[in-house]
Amino acid sequence: RSLRVLDGLVFLFSAVDGVEPQSETNWRLADNYKVPRIGFVNKMDRQGSNFMAVCQQVKDMLGSNAVPIVMNIGDEADFKGIVDLVKNRAIVWHDETQGSTFDVIDIPEELKAEAAELRAQLIEEVASYDENLLEKFMEDEDSITEEEVHAALRAAVMDMSIIPMICGSAFKNKGVQLLLDAVVDYLPSPIDIPPVKGNLPNSEEEATRKSDDSESFSLLAFKVMNDPFVGSLTFCRVYSGVAETGSTLLNSTRGKRERLGRMLLMHANSREDITEARAGDIVAIAGLKDTYTGDTLCDQNKTIVLEKMDFPDPVIEVAVEPKTKADQEKMSEALQRLAKEDPSFRVSVDHESTQTIIKGMGELHLDIIVDRLKREFQVEANVGAPQVAYRETITKTIDTDYIHKKQSGGAGQFARVVIEFTPLDPGEGFVFDNKIVGGKIPKEYIPGVEKGLKSSKESGVLAGFPVIDFKAVLKDGAFHDVDSSVLAFEIAAKAAFREGISAAGPVLLEPMMSVEVVTPEGYMGDVIGDLNSRRGQVSESEKRANAQVIKAMVPLANMFGYVNNLRSMSQGRASYSMEFDHYQQVPQQVAEEVREKLSG
């Protein structure tokens, strides 16, 4: 969520552990949002640190053009300074002042040759993105000035062509000064980014806003949290214009007005009250009643809906109930507040069993939710066994011709629809296409067909799971001047869905998780054997530092309780991470077991 509103970022790596599983996940997200970045390799004072090795890992494992713009002086406990390759000088920190003071010196004689080679590589890399600099580099490398390198490097960073890499030890205040300078020198400011895009409310017409105080006001809410002192806090990125406390804005996403009450600038755990927010600011607003993550607030007279944020659908669900009936209302209110904070967490009520169902991205996610219920809201809950969020889809194209006809005195109901159901590629969701021509179905009845299909796809024909990745084309139909209505076509579409999907080769899908296990080499065989026993498919294994990294694709249904098994087989020395990857067809035997379990 934060990446959506950032103009640039600093990516932290450990000089000992290098690129870790979560690094890869966050790097891909930053790529998706096209956020320019700087790499900072921390913990250079620790045993086993290796700056250049981490730079190479960033290149190889993250597929990026990581270019060191500094060179470390000393390693591990002897790490004392760096060579600034852009300014061609050395910086040495004073240990007695915990790095708060330092000396700028000439590059030590014994490091000059290595520094010269690295600087030449840096200039050559930067010059490849600047024709004038490249020409100068070919003629006389020594004639290139510090300012020219700086300007070309900044342009390459903002274009995401180069990731400058810096090293240091944050704990000892070494390297952080250069990092902060690099943020100012190389990352874009709000005025450097292109105008933000959006749409006019209830329209496909595109609208834009420049990052300028003179533009009409617009902001995007990217995080909601509950603060024990202030109450609800909504974190927002201001993209254009100026707004003052007390002014009224339009939530263009929901069509509701919001009054700007108290506004805060957040500095880690401290805060500062402000009276106005300007283009480029990130502020926290207290007391917004109807604004959720991803909503747009804008000028009431010049509206825009900024591009929404995408959130993954939950893959796991559990039933929860308070340990005491007196806490039922308290728990419901707490879960709604948590759902407002976290868009990937959902709450619903099963109308048949009246149970409260919470849904999330994994066991750990829901464990944290239950823990927060206890810590923050003083509600202890009983939690049921986790259930996998299966899906259904179809495997072949089928045409369905359905007539809904009902006569019970007075006006009746009539609607005929001919719908073609076609499977789509994984991840394409649901597509409705209206191909009616010649007025065979009046256009005012078409929304009824789409509504019927959308509501029906939430409960499939195999086991009642949502149906995904299919296209429904309304090809033909008929209506009656008196007896037809939007409701009649909605009912016909629902019946056509049940009939068509049943005949289109329906199959059950299960969530597949991308799993990465980091384990000492001695336990590698046991870990791989255990993953295979969970219907996992090991894709690769590699050595990283002093451990083996195993990557596999495993069904979520077989990953429950995995953390305890892993601890047991590795004596607590292995760790793992997993994230949802895709949905995949369930083997026939497993599908039958799932259906039997649900019907039982």
Short mmCIF file of C-alpha atoms in Angstrom, two decimals, residues 50-51 150-151 174 179 191 193 227 239 244 255 263 280 336 343 357 385 522 562 590:
data_model
loop_
_atom_site.label_atom_id
_atom_site.label_comp_id
_atom_site.label_asym_id
_atom_site.label_seq_id
_atom_site.Cartn_x
_atom_site.Cartn_y
_atom_site.Cartn_z
CA ASN A 50 30.30 -8.68 1.84
CA PHE A 51 29.11 -5.55 0.02
CA HIS A 150 25.82 13.18 -10.88
CA ALA A 151 23.33 14.48 -13.49
CA LYS A 174 28.38 4.82 9.28
CA LEU A 179 22.54 7.58 2.02
CA ILE A 191 7.49 17.73 -9.10
CA ILE A 193 6.94 12.63 -11.43
CA ASP A 227 -4.63 5.19 17.35
CA TYR A 239 -1.19 14.64 -5.26
CA GLU A 244 -6.78 23.42 5.09
CA GLY A 255 -19.88 9.83 -3.33
CA MET A 263 -4.15 16.84 10.31
CA GLY A 280 3.55 16.07 -2.44
CA GLN A 336 -14.99 -4.24 11.22
CA PRO A 343 -8.07 -4.49 2.73
CA ILE A 357 -16.07 -15.90 9.19
CA ALA A 385 -10.10 -25.05 11.94
CA GLY A 522 22.23 -31.12 6.89
CA TYR A 562 4.01 -26.49 8.51
CA VAL A 590 -8.63 -34.52 -3.74
#
